[in-house]
mmCIF file of C-alpha atoms in Angstrom:
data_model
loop_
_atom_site.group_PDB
_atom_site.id
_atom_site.type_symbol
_atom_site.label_atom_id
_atom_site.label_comp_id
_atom_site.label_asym_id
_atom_site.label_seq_id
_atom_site.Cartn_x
_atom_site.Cartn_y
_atom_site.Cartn_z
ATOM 1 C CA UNK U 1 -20.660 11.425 -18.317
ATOM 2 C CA UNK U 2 -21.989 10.111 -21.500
ATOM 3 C CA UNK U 3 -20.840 6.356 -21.711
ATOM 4 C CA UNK U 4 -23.658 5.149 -23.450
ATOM 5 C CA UNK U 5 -21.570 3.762 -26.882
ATOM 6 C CA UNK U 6 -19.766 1.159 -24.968
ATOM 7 C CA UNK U 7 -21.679 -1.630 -25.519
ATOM 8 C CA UNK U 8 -22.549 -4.229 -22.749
ATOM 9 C CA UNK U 9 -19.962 -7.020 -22.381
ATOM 10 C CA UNK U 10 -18.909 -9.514 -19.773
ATOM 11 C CA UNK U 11 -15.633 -7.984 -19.832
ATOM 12 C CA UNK U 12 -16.842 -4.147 -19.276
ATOM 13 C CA UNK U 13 -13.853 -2.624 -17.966
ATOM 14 C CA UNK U 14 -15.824 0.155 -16.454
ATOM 15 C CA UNK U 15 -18.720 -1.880 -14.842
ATOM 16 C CA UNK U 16 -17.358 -1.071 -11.502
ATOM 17 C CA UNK U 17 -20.876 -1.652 -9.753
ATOM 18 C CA UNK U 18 -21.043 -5.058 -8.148
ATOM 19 C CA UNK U 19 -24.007 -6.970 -6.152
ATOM 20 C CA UNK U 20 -21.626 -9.166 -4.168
ATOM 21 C CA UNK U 21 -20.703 -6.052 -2.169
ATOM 22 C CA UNK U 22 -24.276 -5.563 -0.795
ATOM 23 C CA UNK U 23 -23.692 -8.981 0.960
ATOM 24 C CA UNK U 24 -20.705 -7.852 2.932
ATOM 25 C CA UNK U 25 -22.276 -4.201 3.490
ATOM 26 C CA UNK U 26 -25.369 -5.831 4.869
ATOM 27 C CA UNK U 27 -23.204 -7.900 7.368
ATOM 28 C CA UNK U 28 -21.303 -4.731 8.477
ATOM 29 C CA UNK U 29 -25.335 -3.618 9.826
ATOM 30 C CA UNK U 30 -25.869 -6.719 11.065
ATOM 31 C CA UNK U 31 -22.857 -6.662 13.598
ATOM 32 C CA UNK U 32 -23.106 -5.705 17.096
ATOM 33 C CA UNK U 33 -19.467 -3.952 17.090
ATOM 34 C CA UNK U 34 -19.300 -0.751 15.298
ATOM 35 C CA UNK U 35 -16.112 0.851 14.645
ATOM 36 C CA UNK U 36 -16.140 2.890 18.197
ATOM 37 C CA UNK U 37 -16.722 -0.678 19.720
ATOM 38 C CA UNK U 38 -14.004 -3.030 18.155
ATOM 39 C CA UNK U 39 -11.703 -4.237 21.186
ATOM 40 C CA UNK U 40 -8.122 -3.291 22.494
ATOM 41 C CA UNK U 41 -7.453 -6.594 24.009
ATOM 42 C CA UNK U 42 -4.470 -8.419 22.819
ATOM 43 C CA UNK U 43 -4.756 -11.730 21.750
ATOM 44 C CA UNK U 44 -3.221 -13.299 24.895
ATOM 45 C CA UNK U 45 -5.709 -11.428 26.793
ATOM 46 C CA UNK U 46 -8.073 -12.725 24.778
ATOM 47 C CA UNK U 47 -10.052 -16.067 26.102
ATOM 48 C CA UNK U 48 -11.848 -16.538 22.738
ATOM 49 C CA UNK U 49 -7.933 -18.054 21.625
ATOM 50 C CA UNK U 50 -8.089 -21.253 20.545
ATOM 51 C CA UNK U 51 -5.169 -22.415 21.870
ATOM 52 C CA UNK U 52 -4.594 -25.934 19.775
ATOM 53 C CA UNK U 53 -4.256 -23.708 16.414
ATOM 54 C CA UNK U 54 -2.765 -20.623 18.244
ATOM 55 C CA UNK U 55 0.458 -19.297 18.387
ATOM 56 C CA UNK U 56 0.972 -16.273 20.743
ATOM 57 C CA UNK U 57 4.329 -15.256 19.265
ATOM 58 C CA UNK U 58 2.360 -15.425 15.620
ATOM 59 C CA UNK U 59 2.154 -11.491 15.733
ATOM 60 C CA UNK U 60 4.687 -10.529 17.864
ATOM 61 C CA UNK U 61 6.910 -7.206 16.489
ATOM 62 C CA UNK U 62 10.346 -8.316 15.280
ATOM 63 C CA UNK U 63 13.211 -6.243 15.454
ATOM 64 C CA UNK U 64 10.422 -3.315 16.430
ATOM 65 C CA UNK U 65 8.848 -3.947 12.827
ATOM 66 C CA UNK U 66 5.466 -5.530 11.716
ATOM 67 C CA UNK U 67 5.268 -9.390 11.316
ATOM 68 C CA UNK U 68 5.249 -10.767 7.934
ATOM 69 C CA UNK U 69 2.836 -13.365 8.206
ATOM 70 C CA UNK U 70 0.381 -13.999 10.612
ATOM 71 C CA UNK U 71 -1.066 -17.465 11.405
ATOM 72 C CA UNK U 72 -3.773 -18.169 13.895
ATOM 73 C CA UNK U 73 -7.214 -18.490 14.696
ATOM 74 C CA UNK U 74 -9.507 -16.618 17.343
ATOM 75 C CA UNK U 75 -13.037 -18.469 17.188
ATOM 76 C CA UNK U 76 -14.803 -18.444 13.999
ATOM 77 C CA UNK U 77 -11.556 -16.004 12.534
ATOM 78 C CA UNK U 78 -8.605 -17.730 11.165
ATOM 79 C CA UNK U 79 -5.823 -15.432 10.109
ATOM 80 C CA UNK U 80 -3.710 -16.844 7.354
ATOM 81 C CA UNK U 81 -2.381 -13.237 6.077
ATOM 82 C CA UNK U 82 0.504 -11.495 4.392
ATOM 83 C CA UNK U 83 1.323 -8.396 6.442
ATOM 84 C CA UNK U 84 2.533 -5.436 4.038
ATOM 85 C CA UNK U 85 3.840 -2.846 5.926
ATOM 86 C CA UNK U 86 5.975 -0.930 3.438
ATOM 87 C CA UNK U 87 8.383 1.670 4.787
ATOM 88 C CA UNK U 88 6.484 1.782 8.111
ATOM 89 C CA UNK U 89 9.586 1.261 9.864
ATOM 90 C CA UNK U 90 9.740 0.934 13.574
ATOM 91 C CA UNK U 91 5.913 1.053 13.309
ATOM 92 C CA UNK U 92 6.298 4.200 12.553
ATOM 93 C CA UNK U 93 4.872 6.559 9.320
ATOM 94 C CA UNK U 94 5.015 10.398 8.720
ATOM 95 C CA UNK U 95 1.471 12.325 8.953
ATOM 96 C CA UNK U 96 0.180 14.469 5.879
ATOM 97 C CA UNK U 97 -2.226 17.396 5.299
ATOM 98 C CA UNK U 98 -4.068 16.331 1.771
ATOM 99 C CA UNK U 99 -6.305 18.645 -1.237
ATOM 100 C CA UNK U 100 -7.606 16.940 -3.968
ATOM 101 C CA UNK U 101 -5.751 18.001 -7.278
ATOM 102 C CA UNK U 102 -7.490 20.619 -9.637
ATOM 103 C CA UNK U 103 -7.180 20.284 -13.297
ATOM 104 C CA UNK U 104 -6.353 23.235 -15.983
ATOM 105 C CA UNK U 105 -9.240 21.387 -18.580
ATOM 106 C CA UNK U 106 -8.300 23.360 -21.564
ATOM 107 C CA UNK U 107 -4.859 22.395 -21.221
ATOM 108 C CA UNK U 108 -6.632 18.237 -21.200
ATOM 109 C CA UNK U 109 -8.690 19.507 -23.951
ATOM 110 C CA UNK U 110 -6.005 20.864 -25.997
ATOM 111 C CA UNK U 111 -3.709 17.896 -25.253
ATOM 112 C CA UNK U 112 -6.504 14.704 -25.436
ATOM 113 C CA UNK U 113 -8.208 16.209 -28.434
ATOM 114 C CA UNK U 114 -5.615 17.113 -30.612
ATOM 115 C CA UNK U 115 -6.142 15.866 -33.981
ATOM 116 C CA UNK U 116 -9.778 14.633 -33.061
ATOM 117 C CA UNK U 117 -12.598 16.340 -35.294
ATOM 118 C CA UNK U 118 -15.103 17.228 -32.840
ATOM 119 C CA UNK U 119 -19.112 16.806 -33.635
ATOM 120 C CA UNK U 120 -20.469 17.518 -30.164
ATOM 121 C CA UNK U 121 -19.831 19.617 -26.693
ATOM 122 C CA UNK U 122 -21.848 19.364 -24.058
ATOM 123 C CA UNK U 123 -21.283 21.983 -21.069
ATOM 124 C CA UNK U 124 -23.159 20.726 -17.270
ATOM 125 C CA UNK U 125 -22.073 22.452 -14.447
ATOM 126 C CA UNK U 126 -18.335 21.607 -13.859
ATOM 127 C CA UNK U 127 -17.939 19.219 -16.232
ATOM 128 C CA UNK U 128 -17.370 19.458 -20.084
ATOM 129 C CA UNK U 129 -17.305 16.780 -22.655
ATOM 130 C CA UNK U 130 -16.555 16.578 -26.182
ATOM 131 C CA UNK U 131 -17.759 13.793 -28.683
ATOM 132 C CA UNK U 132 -15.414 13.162 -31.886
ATOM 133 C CA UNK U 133 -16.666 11.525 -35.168
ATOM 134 C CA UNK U 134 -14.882 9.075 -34.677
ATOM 135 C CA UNK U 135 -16.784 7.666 -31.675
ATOM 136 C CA UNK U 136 -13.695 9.602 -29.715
ATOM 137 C CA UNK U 137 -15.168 10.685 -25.983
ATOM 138 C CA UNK U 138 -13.739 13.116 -23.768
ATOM 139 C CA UNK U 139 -14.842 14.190 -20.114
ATOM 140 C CA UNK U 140 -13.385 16.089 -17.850
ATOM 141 C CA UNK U 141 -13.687 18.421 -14.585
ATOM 142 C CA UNK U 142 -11.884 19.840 -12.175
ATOM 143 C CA UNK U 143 -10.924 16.693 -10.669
ATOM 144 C CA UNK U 144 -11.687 13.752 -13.052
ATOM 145 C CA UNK U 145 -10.659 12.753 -16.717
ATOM 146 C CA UNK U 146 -12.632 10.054 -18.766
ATOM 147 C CA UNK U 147 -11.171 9.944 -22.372
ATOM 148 C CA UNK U 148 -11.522 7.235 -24.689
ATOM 149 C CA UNK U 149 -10.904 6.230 -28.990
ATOM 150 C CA UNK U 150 -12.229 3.569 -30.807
ATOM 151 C CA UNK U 151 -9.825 0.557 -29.768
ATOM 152 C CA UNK U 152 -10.294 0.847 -26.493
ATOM 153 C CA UNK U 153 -14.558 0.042 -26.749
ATOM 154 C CA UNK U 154 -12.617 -3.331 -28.431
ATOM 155 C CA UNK U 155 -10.343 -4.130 -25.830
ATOM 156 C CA UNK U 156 -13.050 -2.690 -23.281
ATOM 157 C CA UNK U 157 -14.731 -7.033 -24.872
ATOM 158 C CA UNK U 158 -11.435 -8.580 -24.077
ATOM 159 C CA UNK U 159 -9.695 -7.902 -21.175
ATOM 160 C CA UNK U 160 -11.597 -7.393 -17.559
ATOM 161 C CA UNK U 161 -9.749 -6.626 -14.021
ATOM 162 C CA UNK U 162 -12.958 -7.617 -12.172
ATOM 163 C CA UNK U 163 -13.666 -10.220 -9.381
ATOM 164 C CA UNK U 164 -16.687 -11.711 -11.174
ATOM 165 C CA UNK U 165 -15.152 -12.050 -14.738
ATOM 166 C CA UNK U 166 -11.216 -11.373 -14.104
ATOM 167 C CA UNK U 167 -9.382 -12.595 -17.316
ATOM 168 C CA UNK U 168 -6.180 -10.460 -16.742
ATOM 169 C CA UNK U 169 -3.790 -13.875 -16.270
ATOM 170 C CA UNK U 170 -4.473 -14.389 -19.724
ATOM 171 C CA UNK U 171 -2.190 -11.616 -20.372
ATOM 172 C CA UNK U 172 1.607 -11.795 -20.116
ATOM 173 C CA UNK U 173 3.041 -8.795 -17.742
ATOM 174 C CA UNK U 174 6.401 -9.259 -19.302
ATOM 175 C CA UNK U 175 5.547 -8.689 -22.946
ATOM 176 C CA UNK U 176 7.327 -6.288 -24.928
ATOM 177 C CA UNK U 177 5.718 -4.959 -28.121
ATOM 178 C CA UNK U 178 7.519 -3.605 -31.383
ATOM 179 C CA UNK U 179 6.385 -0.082 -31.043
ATOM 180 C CA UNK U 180 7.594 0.300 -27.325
ATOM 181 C CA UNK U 181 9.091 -1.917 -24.672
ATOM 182 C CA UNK U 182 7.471 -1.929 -21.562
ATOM 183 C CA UNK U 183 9.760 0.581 -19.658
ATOM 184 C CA UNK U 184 9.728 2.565 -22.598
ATOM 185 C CA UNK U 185 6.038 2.910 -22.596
ATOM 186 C CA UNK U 186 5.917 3.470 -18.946
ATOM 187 C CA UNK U 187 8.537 6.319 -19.403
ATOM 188 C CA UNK U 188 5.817 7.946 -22.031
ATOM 189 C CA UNK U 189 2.535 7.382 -20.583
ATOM 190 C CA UNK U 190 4.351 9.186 -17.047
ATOM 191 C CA UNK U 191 5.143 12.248 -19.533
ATOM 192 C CA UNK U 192 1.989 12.007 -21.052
ATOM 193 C CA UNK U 193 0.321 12.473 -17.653
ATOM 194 C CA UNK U 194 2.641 15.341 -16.629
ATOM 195 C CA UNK U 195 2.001 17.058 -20.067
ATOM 196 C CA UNK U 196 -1.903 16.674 -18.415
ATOM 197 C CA UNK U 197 -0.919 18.051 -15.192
ATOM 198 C CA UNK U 198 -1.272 14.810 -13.652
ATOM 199 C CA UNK U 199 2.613 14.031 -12.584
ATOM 200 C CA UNK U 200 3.147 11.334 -10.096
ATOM 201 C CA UNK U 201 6.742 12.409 -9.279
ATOM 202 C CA UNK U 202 8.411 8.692 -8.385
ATOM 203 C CA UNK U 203 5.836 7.435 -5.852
ATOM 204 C CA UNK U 204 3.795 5.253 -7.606
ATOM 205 C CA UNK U 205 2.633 1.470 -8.030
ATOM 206 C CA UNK U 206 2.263 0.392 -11.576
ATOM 207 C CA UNK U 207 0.699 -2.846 -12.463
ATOM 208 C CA UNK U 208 1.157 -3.775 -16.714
ATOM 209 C CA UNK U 209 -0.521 -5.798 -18.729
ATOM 210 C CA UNK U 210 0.721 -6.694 -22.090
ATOM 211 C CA UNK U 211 -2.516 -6.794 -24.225
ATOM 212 C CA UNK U 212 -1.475 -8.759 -27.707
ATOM 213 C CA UNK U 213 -3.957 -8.807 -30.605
ATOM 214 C CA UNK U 214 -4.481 -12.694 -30.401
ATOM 215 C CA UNK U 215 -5.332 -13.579 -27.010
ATOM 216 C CA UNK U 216 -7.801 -10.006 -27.621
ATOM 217 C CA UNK U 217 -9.557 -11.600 -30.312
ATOM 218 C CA UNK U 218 -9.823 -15.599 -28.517
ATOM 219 C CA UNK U 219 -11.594 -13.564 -25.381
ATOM 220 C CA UNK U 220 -13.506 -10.929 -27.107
ATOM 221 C CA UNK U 221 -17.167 -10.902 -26.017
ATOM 222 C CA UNK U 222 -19.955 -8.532 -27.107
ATOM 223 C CA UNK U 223 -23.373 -8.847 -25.379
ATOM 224 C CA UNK U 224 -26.996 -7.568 -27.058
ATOM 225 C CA UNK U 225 -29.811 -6.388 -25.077
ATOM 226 C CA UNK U 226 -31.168 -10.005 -24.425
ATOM 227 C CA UNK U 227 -27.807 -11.376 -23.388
ATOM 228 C CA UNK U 228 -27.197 -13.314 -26.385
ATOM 229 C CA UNK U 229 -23.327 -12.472 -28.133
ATOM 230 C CA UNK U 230 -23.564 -9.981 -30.502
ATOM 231 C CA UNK U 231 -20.753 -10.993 -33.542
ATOM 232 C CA UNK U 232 -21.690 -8.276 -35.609
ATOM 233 C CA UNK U 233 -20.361 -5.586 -33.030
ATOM 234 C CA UNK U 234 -16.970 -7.818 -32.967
ATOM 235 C CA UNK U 235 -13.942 -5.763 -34.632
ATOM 236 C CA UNK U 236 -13.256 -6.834 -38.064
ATOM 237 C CA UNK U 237 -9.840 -7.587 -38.231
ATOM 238 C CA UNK U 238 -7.251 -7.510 -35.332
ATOM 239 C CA UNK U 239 -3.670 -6.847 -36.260
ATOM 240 C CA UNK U 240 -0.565 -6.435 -34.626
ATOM 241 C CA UNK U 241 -1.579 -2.158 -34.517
ATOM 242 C CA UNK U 242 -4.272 -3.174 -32.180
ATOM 243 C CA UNK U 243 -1.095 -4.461 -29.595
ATOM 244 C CA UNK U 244 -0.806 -2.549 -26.291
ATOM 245 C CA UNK U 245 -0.296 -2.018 -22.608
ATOM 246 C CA UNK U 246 -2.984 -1.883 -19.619
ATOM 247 C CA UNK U 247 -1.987 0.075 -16.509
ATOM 248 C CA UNK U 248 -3.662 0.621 -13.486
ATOM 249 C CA UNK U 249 -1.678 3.240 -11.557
ATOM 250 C CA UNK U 250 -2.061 3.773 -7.582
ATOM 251 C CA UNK U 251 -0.019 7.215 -5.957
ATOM 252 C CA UNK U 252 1.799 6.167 -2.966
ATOM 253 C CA UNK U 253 3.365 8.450 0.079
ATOM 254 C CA UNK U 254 6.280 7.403 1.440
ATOM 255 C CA UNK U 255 6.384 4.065 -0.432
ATOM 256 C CA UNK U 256 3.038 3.434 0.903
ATOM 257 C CA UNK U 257 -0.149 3.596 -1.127
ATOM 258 C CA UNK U 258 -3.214 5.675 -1.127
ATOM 259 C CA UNK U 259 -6.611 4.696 -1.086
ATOM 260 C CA UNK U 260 -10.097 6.016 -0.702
ATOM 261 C CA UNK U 261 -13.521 5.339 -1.161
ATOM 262 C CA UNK U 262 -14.298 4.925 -4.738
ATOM 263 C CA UNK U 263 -18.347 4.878 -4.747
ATOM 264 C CA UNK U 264 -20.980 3.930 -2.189
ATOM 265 C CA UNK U 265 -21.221 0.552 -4.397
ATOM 266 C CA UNK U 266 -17.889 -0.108 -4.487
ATOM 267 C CA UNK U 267 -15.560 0.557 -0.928
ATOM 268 C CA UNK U 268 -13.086 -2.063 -1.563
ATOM 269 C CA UNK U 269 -9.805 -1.076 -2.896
ATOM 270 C CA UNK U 270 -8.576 -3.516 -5.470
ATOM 271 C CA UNK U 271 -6.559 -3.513 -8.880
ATOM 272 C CA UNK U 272 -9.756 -2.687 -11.240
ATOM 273 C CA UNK U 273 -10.866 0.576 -9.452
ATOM 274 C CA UNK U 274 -7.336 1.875 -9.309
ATOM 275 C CA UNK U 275 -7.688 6.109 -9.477
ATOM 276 C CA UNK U 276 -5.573 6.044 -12.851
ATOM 277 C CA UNK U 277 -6.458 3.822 -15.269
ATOM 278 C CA UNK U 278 -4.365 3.671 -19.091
ATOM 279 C CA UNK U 279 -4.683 2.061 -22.408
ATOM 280 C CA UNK U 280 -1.922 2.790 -24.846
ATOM 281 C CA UNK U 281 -0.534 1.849 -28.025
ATOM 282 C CA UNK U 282 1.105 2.861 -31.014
ATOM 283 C CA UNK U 283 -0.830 5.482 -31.342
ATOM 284 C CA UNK U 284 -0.564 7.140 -27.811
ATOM 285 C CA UNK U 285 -3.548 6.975 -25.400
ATOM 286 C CA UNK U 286 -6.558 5.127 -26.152
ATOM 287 C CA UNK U 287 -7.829 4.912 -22.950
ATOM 288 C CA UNK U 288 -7.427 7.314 -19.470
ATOM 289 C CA UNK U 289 -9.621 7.506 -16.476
ATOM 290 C CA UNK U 290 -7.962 9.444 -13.314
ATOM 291 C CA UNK U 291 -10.657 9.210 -10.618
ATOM 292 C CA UNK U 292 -8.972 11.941 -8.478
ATOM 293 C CA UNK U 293 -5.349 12.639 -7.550
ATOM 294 C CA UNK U 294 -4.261 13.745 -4.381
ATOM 295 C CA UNK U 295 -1.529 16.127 -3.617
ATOM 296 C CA UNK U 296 0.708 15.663 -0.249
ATOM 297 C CA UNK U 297 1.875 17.986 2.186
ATOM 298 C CA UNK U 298 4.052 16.431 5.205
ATOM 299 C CA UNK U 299 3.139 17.935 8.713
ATOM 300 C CA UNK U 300 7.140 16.680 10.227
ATOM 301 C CA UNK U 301 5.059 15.012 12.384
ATOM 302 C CA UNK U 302 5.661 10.681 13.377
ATOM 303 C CA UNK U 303 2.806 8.639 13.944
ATOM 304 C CA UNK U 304 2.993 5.520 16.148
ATOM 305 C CA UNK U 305 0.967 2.512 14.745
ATOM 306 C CA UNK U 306 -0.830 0.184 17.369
ATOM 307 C CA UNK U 307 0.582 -3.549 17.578
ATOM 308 C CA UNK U 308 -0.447 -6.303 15.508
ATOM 309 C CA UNK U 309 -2.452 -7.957 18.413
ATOM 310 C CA UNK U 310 -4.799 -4.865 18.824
ATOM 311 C CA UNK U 311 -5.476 -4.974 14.996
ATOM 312 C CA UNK U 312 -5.910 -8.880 15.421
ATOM 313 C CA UNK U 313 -8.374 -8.528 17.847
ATOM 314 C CA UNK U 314 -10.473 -5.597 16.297
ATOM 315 C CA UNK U 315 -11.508 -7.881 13.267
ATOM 316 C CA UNK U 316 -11.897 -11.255 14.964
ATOM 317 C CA UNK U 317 -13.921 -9.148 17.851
ATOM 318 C CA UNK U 318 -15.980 -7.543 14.905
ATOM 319 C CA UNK U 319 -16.780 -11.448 12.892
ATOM 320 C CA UNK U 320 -17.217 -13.648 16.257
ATOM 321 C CA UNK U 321 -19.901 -11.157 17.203
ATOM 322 C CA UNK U 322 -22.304 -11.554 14.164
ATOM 323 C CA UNK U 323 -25.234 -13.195 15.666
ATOM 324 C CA UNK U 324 -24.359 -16.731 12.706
ATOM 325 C CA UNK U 325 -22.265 -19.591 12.368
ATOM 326 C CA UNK U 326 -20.287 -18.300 9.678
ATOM 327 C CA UNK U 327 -16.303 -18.796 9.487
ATOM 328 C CA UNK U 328 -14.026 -16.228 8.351
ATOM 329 C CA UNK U 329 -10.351 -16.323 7.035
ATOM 330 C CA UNK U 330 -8.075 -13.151 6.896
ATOM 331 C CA UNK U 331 -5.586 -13.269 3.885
ATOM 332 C CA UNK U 332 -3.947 -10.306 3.810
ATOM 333 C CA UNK U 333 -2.924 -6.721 5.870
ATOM 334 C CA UNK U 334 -1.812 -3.936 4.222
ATOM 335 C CA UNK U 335 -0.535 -0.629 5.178
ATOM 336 C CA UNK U 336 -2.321 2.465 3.216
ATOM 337 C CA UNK U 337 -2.587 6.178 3.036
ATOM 338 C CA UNK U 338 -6.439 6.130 3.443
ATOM 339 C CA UNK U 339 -8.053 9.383 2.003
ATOM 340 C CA UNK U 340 -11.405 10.650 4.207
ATOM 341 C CA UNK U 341 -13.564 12.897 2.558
ATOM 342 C CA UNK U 342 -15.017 15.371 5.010
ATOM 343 C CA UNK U 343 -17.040 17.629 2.213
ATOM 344 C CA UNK U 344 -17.021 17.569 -1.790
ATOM 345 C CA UNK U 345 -13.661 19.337 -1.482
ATOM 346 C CA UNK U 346 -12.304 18.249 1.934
ATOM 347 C CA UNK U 347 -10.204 15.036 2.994
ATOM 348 C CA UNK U 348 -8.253 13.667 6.014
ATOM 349 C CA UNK U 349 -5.706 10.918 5.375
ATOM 350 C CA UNK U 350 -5.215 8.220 8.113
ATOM 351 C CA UNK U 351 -2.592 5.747 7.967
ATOM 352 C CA UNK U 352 -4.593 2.224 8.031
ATOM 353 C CA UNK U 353 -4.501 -1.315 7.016
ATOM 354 C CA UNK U 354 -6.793 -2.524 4.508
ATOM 355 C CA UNK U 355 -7.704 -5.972 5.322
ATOM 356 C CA UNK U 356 -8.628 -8.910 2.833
ATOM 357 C CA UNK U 357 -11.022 -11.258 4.236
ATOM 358 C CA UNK U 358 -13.224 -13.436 2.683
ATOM 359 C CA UNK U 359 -16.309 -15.701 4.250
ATOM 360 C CA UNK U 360 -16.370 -19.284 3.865
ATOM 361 C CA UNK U 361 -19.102 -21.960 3.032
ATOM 362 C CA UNK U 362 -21.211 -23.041 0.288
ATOM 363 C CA UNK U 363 -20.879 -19.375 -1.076
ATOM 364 C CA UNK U 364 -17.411 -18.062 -0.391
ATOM 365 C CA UNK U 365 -16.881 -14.406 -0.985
ATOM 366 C CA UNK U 366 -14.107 -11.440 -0.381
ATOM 367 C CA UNK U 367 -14.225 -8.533 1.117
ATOM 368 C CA UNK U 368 -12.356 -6.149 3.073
ATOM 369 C CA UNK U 369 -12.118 -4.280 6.195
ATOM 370 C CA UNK U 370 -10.476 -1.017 6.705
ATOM 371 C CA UNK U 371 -8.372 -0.433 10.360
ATOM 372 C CA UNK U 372 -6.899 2.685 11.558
ATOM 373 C CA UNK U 373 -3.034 2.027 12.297
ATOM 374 C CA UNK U 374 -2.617 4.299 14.907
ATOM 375 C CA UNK U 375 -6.059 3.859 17.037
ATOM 376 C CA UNK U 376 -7.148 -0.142 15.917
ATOM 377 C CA UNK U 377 -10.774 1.117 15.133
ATOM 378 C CA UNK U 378 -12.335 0.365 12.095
ATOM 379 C CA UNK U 379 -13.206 2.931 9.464
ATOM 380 C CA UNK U 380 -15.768 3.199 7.717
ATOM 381 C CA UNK U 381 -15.709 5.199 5.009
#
């Protein structure tokens, strides 16, 4: 995938590579329990509860359902944490058989390229991509779509989704623009992606960002080779044509979202490696990534999740034994659809919680921590 025309920038939508996560990756080696290894126990049988800051009723089931907040501390592990359990009723969720989605790419060709002069095709393997003269980009294979136009290596200066240079909150989600209101622009783009054989049917989360032309041109940033701004890559004049939406787009099962590995750099599952990705405006699509799109086919079979305890004392069992004095807080649980891959063409899905954690002292950092729901053994993907 030829990316090389989008310049460097501290707002690089698509530098999805970061060196925090070697930290956490490095701790995961360093800890004497492996997935296999994380303990059963419940908290009360526990004896590593501190009981001042404890309470033993802090994850107990209501009603047969998940908790919705869990407070508590086990050692060097305080949980502080939203629980998310979605439709997992009665601790309870459906099992699935999952394939990875093909793609027809001349039908993505014939629909991304329309009206786009192209200067250049390049042909490797599975993958084919098309350069317009009009720095338009388009690459695609069986399972992945990267298009892009000229605004979007603009807005790619001004607006970034990740950890180390997030500037998203400078962007009203309730903005509606003169060419489309929000819902109206949702109800495209979904077309738009069925017209690509991408349809999401109505199980889907959607976050929006309303991207106007000012706060673009306050934040935009270019960077040269030596890290110095570069002004004369800035865009010339921003008007209110240059207005439009940001989605990342996430399928869900069952009202519960899916997840999966996105690279060996990058396990965590957050906003800014979402599998669908969107720029548009007034002029339709500036921007599309899809990762990979998985289809779902139910097996009419129930799984039954493990209590909250067991999944309590997998991660504090997993932190407490790291040979430091570290301190750990756990912010949030939530319930996912977690995709396996078994071979280049092969997954298993696993209901699990991704956990948010994050280390504290001098340098405080997130990460996460991925649970199977039905056993309470980590997985790593």
């Amino acid at each position: 995938m030829n990316k090389n025309k989008i310049k460097h920038s501290k707002r690089g939508l698509s530098m999805k590579i970061k060196l925090k996560y070697i930290i956490p990756m490095l701790m995961i080696i360093m800890t004497a329990c492996t997935s296999s290894s994380c303990s059963k126990k419940t908290l009360q049988e526990s004896s590593a509860v501190n009981n001042e800051s404890t309470d033993s009723s802090s994850t107990a089931q209501v009603g047969g359902n998940f908790p919705e907040k869990i407070n508590m501390e086990i050692e060097r592990v305080k949980f502080d944490a939203d629980v998310l359990a979605h439709s997992s009723e009665n601790m309870k969720v459906k099992s699935y058989k999952v394939t990875v989605r093909k793609f027809d790419k001349e039908k993505i060709k014939e629909n991304l390229l329309n009206g786009i002069e192209v200067a250049e095709t390049i042909n490797y393997e599975d993958e084919d991509s098309y350069s317009g003269t009009k720095e338009e980009y388009l690459s695609v294979s069986p399972t992945r779509i990267f298009f892009y136009k000229n605004l979007y290596m603009y807005v790619n200066h001004t607006f970034s989704l990740s950890e180390d240079n997030r500037n998203a909150e400078l962007y009203m989600k309730d903005t509606d623009f003169d060419f489309a209101s929000r819902d109206e622009a949702k109800e495209l783009i979904l077309k738009e992606l069925d017209s690509l054989g991408a349809r999401l049917g109505s199980d889907y989360f959607i976050n929006m960002y309303s991207l106007d032309y000012e706060t673009m041109k306050e934040n935009e940033e270019v960077l040269d080779m030596d890290g110095g701004l570069d002004k004369s890559a800035y865009k010339s004049n921003w008007s209110s044509k240059d207005n439009c939406y940001y989605l990342c787009i996430r399928q869900s099962v069952n009202g519960v979202p899916v997840g999966y590995k996105y690279s060996d750099a990058d396990e965590n599952i957050n906003e800014y490696n979402a599998p669908i990705q969107l720029l548009y405006s007034s002029s339709g699509i500036e921007f599309l990534n899809i990762d990979r799109i998985f289809d779902f086919s139910d097996k009419n079979e129930e799984v039954v999740l493990a209590d909250m305890d067991k999944i309590s004392a997998c991660i504090a069992k997993k932190y407490n034994d790291i040979l430091n004095e570290a301190k750990y807080s756990v912010n949030k649980l939530e319930l996912h659809y977690i995709c396996i891959k078994e071979s280049e063409t092969k997954y298993t899905v696993r209901p699990a919680w991704v956990v948010t954690m994050s280390q504290i002292g001098e340098n405080t950092y997130n990460f996460q921590m991925i649970i199977d729901a039905q056993t309470a053994k980590e997985i790593i993907l």
